[in-house]
Amino acid sequence: DAKTTQPPSMDCAEGRAANLPCNHSTISGNEYVYWYRQIHSQGPQYIIHGLKNNETNEMASLIITEDRKSSTLILPHATLRDTAVYYCIVTLAGANSKLTFGKGITLSVRP
Amino acid sequence: DVKVTQSSRYLVKRTGEKVFLECVQDMDHENMFWYRQDPGLGLRLIYFSYDVKMKEKGDIPEGYSVSREKKERFSLILESASTNQTSMYLCASERGGTTDTQYFGPGTRLTVL
Protein backbone atom coordinates (compact mmCIF):
# COMPACT_ATOMS: atom_id res chain seq x y z
CA ASP A 1 0.00 0.00 0.00
CA ALA A 2 2.14 2.85 -1.34
CA LYS A 3 1.80 6.08 0.59
CA THR A 4 3.73 8.12 -1.98
CA THR A 5 3.76 8.40 -5.75
CA GLN A 6 6.77 9.60 -7.69
CA PRO A 7 7.45 9.64 -11.42
CA PRO A 8 10.04 7.00 -12.34
CA SER A 9 12.65 9.36 -13.73
CA MET A 10 13.60 12.87 -14.70
CA ASP A 11 16.65 14.74 -15.83
CA CYS A 12 18.03 18.22 -15.56
CA ALA A 13 21.04 20.18 -16.74
CA GLU A 14 24.04 20.67 -14.51
CA GLY A 15 23.85 23.97 -12.65
CA ARG A 16 20.10 24.24 -12.96
CA ALA A 17 17.57 23.61 -10.22
CA ALA A 18 16.16 20.10 -10.00
CA ASN A 19 12.56 19.96 -8.77
CA LEU A 20 11.50 16.48 -7.74
CA PRO A 21 7.76 15.99 -7.14
CA CYS A 22 6.02 13.63 -4.77
CA ASN A 23 2.33 12.96 -4.19
CA HIS A 24 1.11 11.78 -0.79
CA SER A 25 -2.62 12.42 -0.91
CA THR A 26 -3.46 10.14 2.03
CA ILE A 27 -0.99 11.67 4.46
CA SER A 28 -2.33 12.08 7.96
CA GLY A 29 -1.83 15.06 10.24
CA ASN A 30 0.98 13.58 12.29
CA GLU A 31 2.99 12.09 9.43
CA TYR A 32 6.22 13.61 8.21
CA VAL A 33 7.63 13.75 4.70
CA TYR A 34 11.20 12.50 4.44
CA TRP A 35 13.54 12.52 1.48
CA TYR A 36 16.52 10.21 1.06
CA ARG A 37 18.72 9.58 -1.92
CA GLN A 38 20.86 6.68 -3.03
CA ILE A 39 23.86 7.17 -5.23
CA HIS A 40 24.86 4.11 -7.21
CA SER A 41 26.54 1.40 -5.10
CA GLN A 42 26.10 3.31 -1.85
CA GLY A 43 23.64 3.16 1.02
CA PRO A 44 20.77 5.67 1.13
CA GLN A 45 21.54 9.11 2.51
CA TYR A 46 19.16 11.36 4.44
CA ILE A 47 18.45 14.70 2.76
CA ILE A 48 15.67 16.56 4.55
CA HIS A 49 12.30 16.15 6.24
CA GLY A 50 9.30 18.29 7.16
CA LEU A 51 5.82 18.25 8.65
CA LYS A 52 3.98 21.22 7.16
CA ASN A 53 6.37 24.14 6.90
CA ASN A 54 8.89 24.49 4.12
CA GLU A 55 12.37 23.43 5.14
CA THR A 56 15.85 24.23 3.89
CA ASN A 57 19.26 22.85 4.73
CA GLU A 58 22.66 22.81 3.09
CA MET A 59 21.62 20.09 0.67
CA ALA A 60 18.12 20.99 -0.46
CA SER A 61 14.79 22.70 0.11
CA LEU A 62 11.51 20.96 0.78
CA ILE A 63 8.28 22.64 -0.26
CA ILE A 64 5.08 21.11 1.13
CA THR A 65 1.73 22.25 -0.23
CA GLU A 66 -0.74 23.80 2.16
CA ASP A 67 -3.04 20.76 2.02
CA ARG A 68 0.06 18.55 2.52
CA LYS A 69 -0.98 16.25 -0.30
CA SER A 70 2.18 16.80 -2.27
CA SER A 71 5.70 18.10 -1.90
CA THR A 72 8.69 19.07 -3.99
CA LEU A 73 12.34 18.53 -3.25
CA ILE A 74 14.50 21.24 -4.76
CA LEU A 75 18.21 20.86 -5.42
CA PRO A 76 19.06 24.47 -6.23
CA HIS A 77 22.16 23.92 -8.38
CA ALA A 78 22.34 20.31 -9.49
CA THR A 79 25.74 18.76 -10.11
CA LEU A 80 26.71 15.49 -11.76
CA ARG A 81 27.19 14.03 -8.27
CA ASP A 82 23.48 14.54 -7.59
CA THR A 83 22.63 11.80 -10.09
CA ALA A 84 20.87 9.26 -7.86
CA VAL A 85 17.58 7.64 -6.93
CA TYR A 86 15.54 9.94 -4.68
CA TYR A 87 13.00 8.48 -2.28
CA CYS A 88 10.05 10.38 -0.86
CA ILE A 89 8.76 8.69 2.30
CA VAL A 90 5.84 9.43 4.57
CA THR A 91 6.11 8.21 8.13
CA LEU A 92 5.00 8.80 11.67
CA ALA A 93 7.85 10.29 13.63
CA GLY A 94 8.50 8.75 16.98
CA ALA A 95 9.98 5.78 18.67
CA ASN A 96 10.17 2.67 16.54
CA SER A 97 8.69 4.17 13.39
CA LYS A 98 9.59 2.38 10.21
CA LEU A 99 10.54 3.85 6.86
CA THR A 100 9.00 2.27 3.80
CA PHE A 101 11.04 2.90 0.69
CA GLY A 102 9.19 2.84 -2.62
CA LYS A 103 10.86 2.76 -6.00
CA GLY A 104 11.87 6.41 -5.93
CA ILE A 105 12.65 8.72 -8.80
CA THR A 106 15.87 8.43 -10.77
CA LEU A 107 17.40 11.84 -11.32
CA SER A 108 19.95 12.11 -14.09
CA VAL A 109 21.98 15.30 -14.19
CA ARG A 110 23.42 15.92 -17.64
CA PRO A 111 26.52 18.01 -18.35
CA ASP B 1 29.44 12.24 11.96
CA VAL B 2 27.55 9.03 12.33
CA LYS B 3 29.34 6.02 11.03
CA VAL B 4 27.69 2.73 10.19
CA THR B 5 30.01 -0.01 9.04
CA GLN B 6 29.28 -3.41 7.60
CA SER B 7 31.68 -6.31 7.82
CA SER B 8 32.04 -6.97 4.09
CA ARG B 9 31.29 -5.13 0.85
CA TYR B 10 31.14 -8.35 -1.16
CA LEU B 11 30.48 -11.91 -0.02
CA VAL B 12 30.09 -15.17 -1.93
CA LYS B 13 28.59 -18.20 -0.18
CA ARG B 14 27.26 -21.59 -1.15
CA THR B 15 23.71 -22.84 -0.79
CA GLY B 16 23.11 -24.24 2.67
CA GLU B 17 25.90 -22.32 4.38
CA LYS B 18 25.23 -20.27 7.51
CA VAL B 19 25.97 -16.63 6.82
CA PHE B 20 26.59 -13.81 9.28
CA LEU B 21 26.37 -10.17 8.25
CA GLU B 22 27.64 -7.75 10.85
CA CYS B 23 26.76 -4.11 11.32
CA VAL B 24 28.30 -1.68 13.79
CA GLN B 25 27.33 1.92 14.55
CA ASP B 26 29.34 4.37 16.61
CA MET B 27 26.72 6.90 17.70
CA ASP B 28 25.00 5.11 20.57
CA HIS B 29 21.80 4.83 18.53
CA GLU B 30 18.87 2.93 19.98
CA ASN B 31 17.38 1.58 16.76
CA MET B 32 19.00 -0.56 14.11
CA PHE B 33 17.61 -2.04 10.90
CA TRP B 34 18.39 -4.60 8.23
CA TYR B 35 17.08 -4.15 4.69
CA ARG B 36 17.59 -5.97 1.45
CA GLN B 37 17.52 -4.26 -1.91
CA ASP B 38 16.69 -5.95 -5.20
CA PRO B 39 16.23 -4.45 -8.68
CA GLY B 40 12.66 -3.35 -9.24
CA LEU B 41 11.65 -4.05 -5.62
CA GLY B 42 13.34 -1.20 -3.77
CA LEU B 43 14.43 -1.53 -0.15
CA ARG B 44 12.52 -4.01 1.98
CA LEU B 45 12.78 -4.23 5.74
CA ILE B 46 13.86 -7.60 7.10
CA TYR B 47 14.21 -7.02 10.84
CA PHE B 48 14.75 -4.15 13.21
CA SER B 49 15.74 -3.69 16.80
CA TYR B 50 14.95 -0.83 19.14
CA ASP B 51 16.99 -2.01 22.09
CA VAL B 52 19.60 -4.53 23.08
CA LYS B 53 18.22 -8.04 22.89
CA MET B 54 15.00 -6.75 21.35
CA LYS B 55 13.98 -7.49 17.78
CA GLU B 56 10.94 -7.15 15.61
CA LYS B 57 10.07 -8.64 12.26
CA GLY B 58 9.95 -6.38 9.28
CA ASP B 59 8.17 -7.06 6.02
CA ILE B 60 10.22 -10.05 4.83
CA PRO B 61 11.73 -11.90 7.83
CA GLU B 62 11.41 -15.43 6.44
CA GLY B 63 14.75 -17.18 6.16
CA TYR B 64 16.53 -14.68 8.39
CA SER B 65 17.23 -14.15 12.06
CA VAL B 66 19.00 -11.36 13.93
CA SER B 67 21.02 -10.84 17.06
CA ARG B 68 21.65 -7.73 19.11
CA GLU B 69 23.78 -8.53 22.12
CA LYS B 70 25.36 -5.08 22.32
CA LYS B 71 23.86 -1.71 21.51
CA GLU B 72 26.33 -0.89 18.77
CA ARG B 73 26.16 -4.20 16.92
CA PHE B 74 23.31 -5.78 14.96
CA SER B 75 23.86 -9.05 13.14
CA LEU B 76 21.81 -10.60 10.37
CA ILE B 77 21.94 -14.38 10.13
CA LEU B 78 21.01 -16.57 7.21
CA GLU B 79 20.68 -20.00 8.83
CA SER B 80 20.85 -21.88 5.52
CA ALA B 81 21.57 -19.60 2.60
CA SER B 82 19.58 -20.04 -0.57
CA THR B 83 20.04 -18.59 -4.05
CA ASN B 84 16.99 -16.35 -3.65
CA GLN B 85 18.83 -14.58 -0.84
CA THR B 86 21.35 -13.21 -3.30
CA SER B 87 20.90 -9.48 -2.79
CA MET B 88 22.32 -6.21 -1.51
CA TYR B 89 21.96 -6.03 2.27
CA LEU B 90 21.86 -2.64 3.95
CA CYS B 91 22.11 -1.88 7.64
CA ALA B 92 20.91 1.37 9.19
CA SER B 93 20.83 2.96 12.61
CA GLU B 94 18.66 5.66 14.09
CA ARG B 95 18.67 7.58 17.33
CA GLY B 96 14.94 7.06 17.87
CA GLY B 97 12.58 9.54 19.37
CA THR B 98 10.92 12.32 17.44
CA THR B 99 13.26 12.44 14.45
CA ASP B 100 13.71 9.35 12.35
CA THR B 101 16.81 10.04 10.37
CA GLN B 102 18.30 6.70 9.48
CA TYR B 103 22.00 6.43 8.73
CA PHE B 104 22.96 3.66 6.36
CA GLY B 105 26.05 1.57 5.94
CA PRO B 106 27.65 1.02 2.54
CA GLY B 107 25.91 -2.31 1.98
CA THR B 108 27.02 -5.93 1.54
CA ARG B 109 26.47 -7.54 -1.82
CA LEU B 110 25.84 -11.20 -1.07
CA THR B 111 25.91 -13.83 -3.78
CA VAL B 112 24.69 -17.34 -2.95
CA LEU B 113 25.78 -19.96 -5.45
mmCIF file of C-alpha atoms in Angstrom:
data_model
loop_
_atom_site.group_PDB
_atom_site.id
_atom_site.type_symbol
_atom_site.label_atom_id
_atom_site.label_comp_id
_atom_site.label_asym_id
_atom_site.label_seq_id
_atom_site.Cartn_x
_atom_site.Cartn_y
_atom_site.Cartn_z
ATOM 1 C CA ASP A 1 0.000 0.000 0.000
ATOM 2 C CA ALA A 2 2.136 2.849 -1.339
ATOM 3 C CA LYS A 3 1.796 6.078 0.589
ATOM 4 C CA THR A 4 3.726 8.118 -1.979
ATOM 5 C CA THR A 5 3.758 8.400 -5.745
ATOM 6 C CA GLN A 6 6.767 9.600 -7.687
ATOM 7 C CA PRO A 7 7.454 9.636 -11.425
ATOM 8 C CA PRO A 8 10.036 7.001 -12.342
ATOM 9 C CA SER A 9 12.647 9.359 -13.728
ATOM 10 C CA MET A 10 13.595 12.867 -14.696
ATOM 11 C CA ASP A 11 16.645 14.739 -15.834
ATOM 12 C CA CYS A 12 18.027 18.220 -15.559
ATOM 13 C CA ALA A 13 21.040 20.175 -16.738
ATOM 14 C CA GLU A 14 24.040 20.669 -14.509
ATOM 15 C CA GLY A 15 23.851 23.975 -12.655
ATOM 16 C CA ARG A 16 20.098 24.238 -12.959
ATOM 17 C CA ALA A 17 17.570 23.607 -10.221
ATOM 18 C CA ALA A 18 16.156 20.097 -10.000
ATOM 19 C CA ASN A 19 12.559 19.959 -8.773
ATOM 20 C CA LEU A 20 11.498 16.481 -7.744
ATOM 21 C CA PRO A 21 7.764 15.994 -7.141
ATOM 22 C CA CYS A 22 6.017 13.625 -4.765
ATOM 23 C CA ASN A 23 2.332 12.959 -4.187
ATOM 24 C CA HIS A 24 1.114 11.784 -0.793
ATOM 25 C CA SER A 25 -2.620 12.423 -0.913
ATOM 26 C CA THR A 26 -3.464 10.136 2.028
ATOM 27 C CA ILE A 27 -0.987 11.665 4.457
ATOM 28 C CA SER A 28 -2.334 12.081 7.961
ATOM 29 C CA GLY A 29 -1.832 15.058 10.238
ATOM 30 C CA ASN A 30 0.982 13.579 12.291
ATOM 31 C CA GLU A 31 2.989 12.090 9.432
ATOM 32 C CA TYR A 32 6.222 13.614 8.214
ATOM 33 C CA VAL A 33 7.628 13.755 4.702
ATOM 34 C CA TYR A 34 11.195 12.496 4.443
ATOM 35 C CA TRP A 35 13.543 12.517 1.484
ATOM 36 C CA TYR A 36 16.517 10.208 1.058
ATOM 37 C CA ARG A 37 18.724 9.582 -1.923
ATOM 38 C CA GLN A 38 20.859 6.675 -3.027
ATOM 39 C CA ILE A 39 23.857 7.172 -5.227
ATOM 40 C CA HIS A 40 24.860 4.111 -7.207
ATOM 41 C CA SER A 41 26.535 1.400 -5.099
ATOM 42 C CA GLN A 42 26.098 3.308 -1.855
ATOM 43 C CA GLY A 43 23.636 3.160 1.025
ATOM 44 C CA PRO A 44 20.773 5.674 1.126
ATOM 45 C CA GLN A 45 21.539 9.113 2.514
ATOM 46 C CA TYR A 46 19.165 11.364 4.440
ATOM 47 C CA ILE A 47 18.451 14.698 2.761
ATOM 48 C CA ILE A 48 15.667 16.561 4.552
ATOM 49 C CA HIS A 49 12.300 16.149 6.239
ATOM 50 C CA GLY A 50 9.302 18.290 7.158
ATOM 51 C CA LEU A 51 5.821 18.247 8.648
ATOM 52 C CA LYS A 52 3.977 21.219 7.163
ATOM 53 C CA ASN A 53 6.369 24.139 6.905
ATOM 54 C CA ASN A 54 8.890 24.491 4.122
ATOM 55 C CA GLU A 55 12.369 23.430 5.144
ATOM 56 C CA THR A 56 15.855 24.228 3.887
ATOM 57 C CA ASN A 57 19.259 22.850 4.726
ATOM 58 C CA GLU A 58 22.657 22.808 3.094
ATOM 59 C CA MET A 59 21.617 20.088 0.666
ATOM 60 C CA ALA A 60 18.120 20.993 -0.463
ATOM 61 C CA SER A 61 14.788 22.701 0.113
ATOM 62 C CA LEU A 62 11.508 20.962 0.779
ATOM 63 C CA ILE A 63 8.281 22.637 -0.265
ATOM 64 C CA ILE A 64 5.076 21.106 1.129
ATOM 65 C CA THR A 65 1.730 22.255 -0.232
ATOM 66 C CA GLU A 66 -0.745 23.795 2.164
ATOM 67 C CA ASP A 67 -3.039 20.758 2.019
ATOM 68 C CA ARG A 68 0.058 18.549 2.520
ATOM 69 C CA LYS A 69 -0.981 16.249 -0.295
ATOM 70 C CA SER A 70 2.184 16.802 -2.266
ATOM 71 C CA SER A 71 5.699 18.096 -1.896
ATOM 72 C CA THR A 72 8.694 19.068 -3.988
ATOM 73 C CA LEU A 73 12.342 18.529 -3.247
ATOM 74 C CA ILE A 74 14.498 21.242 -4.760
ATOM 75 C CA LEU A 75 18.213 20.862 -5.424
ATOM 76 C CA PRO A 76 19.058 24.475 -6.234
ATOM 77 C CA HIS A 77 22.157 23.922 -8.379
ATOM 78 C CA ALA A 78 22.336 20.312 -9.490
ATOM 79 C CA THR A 79 25.737 18.760 -10.109
ATOM 80 C CA LEU A 80 26.706 15.490 -11.759
ATOM 81 C CA ARG A 81 27.189 14.026 -8.265
ATOM 82 C CA ASP A 82 23.482 14.540 -7.589
ATOM 83 C CA THR A 83 22.634 11.797 -10.088
ATOM 84 C CA ALA A 84 20.872 9.260 -7.858
ATOM 85 C CA VAL A 85 17.577 7.644 -6.925
ATOM 86 C CA TYR A 86 15.538 9.942 -4.681
ATOM 87 C CA TYR A 87 13.000 8.484 -2.282
ATOM 88 C CA CYS A 88 10.049 10.385 -0.856
ATOM 89 C CA ILE A 89 8.765 8.689 2.305
ATOM 90 C CA VAL A 90 5.838 9.429 4.571
ATOM 91 C CA THR A 91 6.108 8.210 8.130
ATOM 92 C CA LEU A 92 4.999 8.796 11.672
ATOM 93 C CA ALA A 93 7.855 10.289 13.628
ATOM 94 C CA GLY A 94 8.495 8.752 16.982
ATOM 95 C CA ALA A 95 9.979 5.781 18.666
ATOM 96 C CA ASN A 96 10.168 2.672 16.536
ATOM 97 C CA SER A 97 8.686 4.170 13.394
ATOM 98 C CA LYS A 98 9.594 2.382 10.208
ATOM 99 C CA LEU A 99 10.540 3.849 6.863
ATOM 100 C CA THR A 100 8.999 2.266 3.801
ATOM 101 C CA PHE A 101 11.041 2.896 0.692
ATOM 102 C CA GLY A 102 9.185 2.844 -2.621
ATOM 103 C CA LYS A 103 10.859 2.762 -5.996
ATOM 104 C CA GLY A 104 11.874 6.408 -5.927
ATOM 105 C CA ILE A 105 12.654 8.720 -8.800
ATOM 106 C CA THR A 106 15.874 8.427 -10.766
ATOM 107 C CA LEU A 107 17.398 11.842 -11.321
ATOM 108 C CA SER A 108 19.952 12.106 -14.094
ATOM 109 C CA VAL A 109 21.979 15.303 -14.194
ATOM 110 C CA ARG A 110 23.416 15.924 -17.642
ATOM 111 C CA PRO A 111 26.523 18.015 -18.346
ATOM 112 C CA ASP B 1 29.441 12.244 11.961
ATOM 113 C CA VAL B 2 27.547 9.026 12.329
ATOM 114 C CA LYS B 3 29.340 6.018 11.031
ATOM 115 C CA VAL B 4 27.690 2.727 10.189
ATOM 116 C CA THR B 5 30.012 -0.006 9.036
ATOM 117 C CA GLN B 6 29.277 -3.406 7.602
ATOM 118 C CA SER B 7 31.678 -6.308 7.822
ATOM 119 C CA SER B 8 32.036 -6.969 4.088
ATOM 120 C CA ARG B 9 31.289 -5.127 0.848
ATOM 121 C CA TYR B 10 31.143 -8.352 -1.162
ATOM 122 C CA LEU B 11 30.476 -11.909 -0.024
ATOM 123 C CA VAL B 12 30.089 -15.170 -1.928
ATOM 124 C CA LYS B 13 28.594 -18.198 -0.180
ATOM 125 C CA ARG B 14 27.261 -21.591 -1.151
ATOM 126 C CA THR B 15 23.708 -22.837 -0.791
ATOM 127 C CA GLY B 16 23.108 -24.244 2.672
ATOM 128 C CA GLU B 17 25.897 -22.316 4.382
ATOM 129 C CA LYS B 18 25.230 -20.273 7.505
ATOM 130 C CA VAL B 19 25.967 -16.631 6.822
ATOM 131 C CA PHE B 20 26.586 -13.814 9.283
ATOM 132 C CA LEU B 21 26.365 -10.174 8.252
ATOM 133 C CA GLU B 22 27.644 -7.750 10.848
ATOM 134 C CA CYS B 23 26.758 -4.108 11.324
ATOM 135 C CA VAL B 24 28.299 -1.677 13.788
ATOM 136 C CA GLN B 25 27.333 1.918 14.547
ATOM 137 C CA ASP B 26 29.342 4.368 16.612
ATOM 138 C CA MET B 27 26.720 6.901 17.701
ATOM 139 C CA ASP B 28 24.997 5.107 20.569
ATOM 140 C CA HIS B 29 21.799 4.832 18.530
ATOM 141 C CA GLU B 30 18.873 2.931 19.976
ATOM 142 C CA ASN B 31 17.375 1.581 16.756
ATOM 143 C CA MET B 32 18.996 -0.560 14.107
ATOM 144 C CA PHE B 33 17.612 -2.043 10.899
ATOM 145 C CA TRP B 34 18.390 -4.601 8.231
ATOM 146 C CA TYR B 35 17.077 -4.147 4.685
ATOM 147 C CA ARG B 36 17.593 -5.966 1.449
ATOM 148 C CA GLN B 37 17.519 -4.259 -1.913
ATOM 149 C CA ASP B 38 16.690 -5.951 -5.205
ATOM 150 C CA PRO B 39 16.227 -4.454 -8.682
ATOM 151 C CA GLY B 40 12.656 -3.349 -9.238
ATOM 152 C CA LEU B 41 11.652 -4.047 -5.620
ATOM 153 C CA GLY B 42 13.340 -1.204 -3.774
ATOM 154 C CA LEU B 43 14.431 -1.532 -0.149
ATOM 155 C CA ARG B 44 12.522 -4.011 1.977
ATOM 156 C CA LEU B 45 12.776 -4.225 5.741
ATOM 157 C CA ILE B 46 13.857 -7.604 7.095
ATOM 158 C CA TYR B 47 14.206 -7.023 10.843
ATOM 159 C CA PHE B 48 14.750 -4.155 13.207
ATOM 160 C CA SER B 49 15.738 -3.694 16.799
ATOM 161 C CA TYR B 50 14.947 -0.826 19.138
ATOM 162 C CA ASP B 51 16.992 -2.006 22.086
ATOM 163 C CA VAL B 52 19.598 -4.525 23.080
ATOM 164 C CA LYS B 53 18.222 -8.045 22.893
ATOM 165 C CA MET B 54 14.997 -6.751 21.349
ATOM 166 C CA LYS B 55 13.983 -7.494 17.775
ATOM 167 C CA GLU B 56 10.939 -7.149 15.605
ATOM 168 C CA LYS B 57 10.075 -8.635 12.256
ATOM 169 C CA GLY B 58 9.950 -6.376 9.276
ATOM 170 C CA ASP B 59 8.173 -7.061 6.017
ATOM 171 C CA ILE B 60 10.220 -10.053 4.830
ATOM 172 C CA PRO B 61 11.728 -11.896 7.827
ATOM 173 C CA GLU B 62 11.413 -15.433 6.440
ATOM 174 C CA GLY B 63 14.746 -17.181 6.161
ATOM 175 C CA TYR B 64 16.529 -14.677 8.391
ATOM 176 C CA SER B 65 17.225 -14.146 12.064
ATOM 177 C CA VAL B 66 18.998 -11.359 13.934
ATOM 178 C CA SER B 67 21.023 -10.842 17.061
ATOM 179 C CA ARG B 68 21.651 -7.727 19.109
ATOM 180 C CA GLU B 69 23.775 -8.529 22.122
ATOM 181 C CA LYS B 70 25.359 -5.078 22.319
ATOM 182 C CA LYS B 71 23.860 -1.706 21.509
ATOM 183 C CA GLU B 72 26.329 -0.885 18.766
ATOM 184 C CA ARG B 73 26.160 -4.197 16.919
ATOM 185 C CA PHE B 74 23.313 -5.776 14.960
ATOM 186 C CA SER B 75 23.859 -9.054 13.140
ATOM 187 C CA LEU B 76 21.806 -10.602 10.373
ATOM 188 C CA ILE B 77 21.937 -14.376 10.129
ATOM 189 C CA LEU B 78 21.011 -16.571 7.208
ATOM 190 C CA GLU B 79 20.684 -20.000 8.827
ATOM 191 C CA SER B 80 20.854 -21.876 5.524
ATOM 192 C CA ALA B 81 21.573 -19.599 2.604
ATOM 193 C CA SER B 82 19.578 -20.039 -0.572
ATOM 194 C CA THR B 83 20.041 -18.592 -4.050
ATOM 195 C CA ASN B 84 16.993 -16.349 -3.646
ATOM 196 C CA GLN B 85 18.829 -14.585 -0.837
ATOM 197 C CA THR B 86 21.348 -13.210 -3.299
ATOM 198 C CA SER B 87 20.904 -9.476 -2.795
ATOM 199 C CA MET B 88 22.320 -6.213 -1.508
ATOM 200 C CA TYR B 89 21.963 -6.030 2.269
ATOM 201 C CA LEU B 90 21.858 -2.640 3.948
ATOM 202 C CA CYS B 91 22.115 -1.880 7.637
ATOM 203 C CA ALA B 92 20.907 1.368 9.192
ATOM 204 C CA SER B 93 20.835 2.958 12.613
ATOM 205 C CA GLU B 94 18.656 5.663 14.088
ATOM 206 C CA ARG B 95 18.672 7.582 17.327
ATOM 207 C CA GLY B 96 14.937 7.059 17.874
ATOM 208 C CA GLY B 97 12.576 9.538 19.374
ATOM 209 C CA THR B 98 10.923 12.316 17.441
ATOM 210 C CA THR B 99 13.260 12.439 14.449
ATOM 211 C CA ASP B 100 13.707 9.351 12.346
ATOM 212 C CA THR B 101 16.807 10.036 10.371
ATOM 213 C CA GLN B 102 18.304 6.697 9.482
ATOM 214 C CA TYR B 103 22.000 6.427 8.735
ATOM 215 C CA PHE B 104 22.955 3.663 6.361
ATOM 216 C CA GLY B 105 26.049 1.574 5.939
ATOM 217 C CA PRO B 106 27.654 1.017 2.539
ATOM 218 C CA GLY B 107 25.914 -2.311 1.982
ATOM 219 C CA THR B 108 27.017 -5.926 1.543
ATOM 220 C CA ARG B 109 26.469 -7.540 -1.820
ATOM 221 C CA LEU B 110 25.843 -11.204 -1.074
ATOM 222 C CA THR B 111 25.907 -13.832 -3.779
ATOM 223 C CA VAL B 112 24.687 -17.339 -2.951
ATOM 224 C CA LEU B 113 25.782 -19.965 -5.446
#
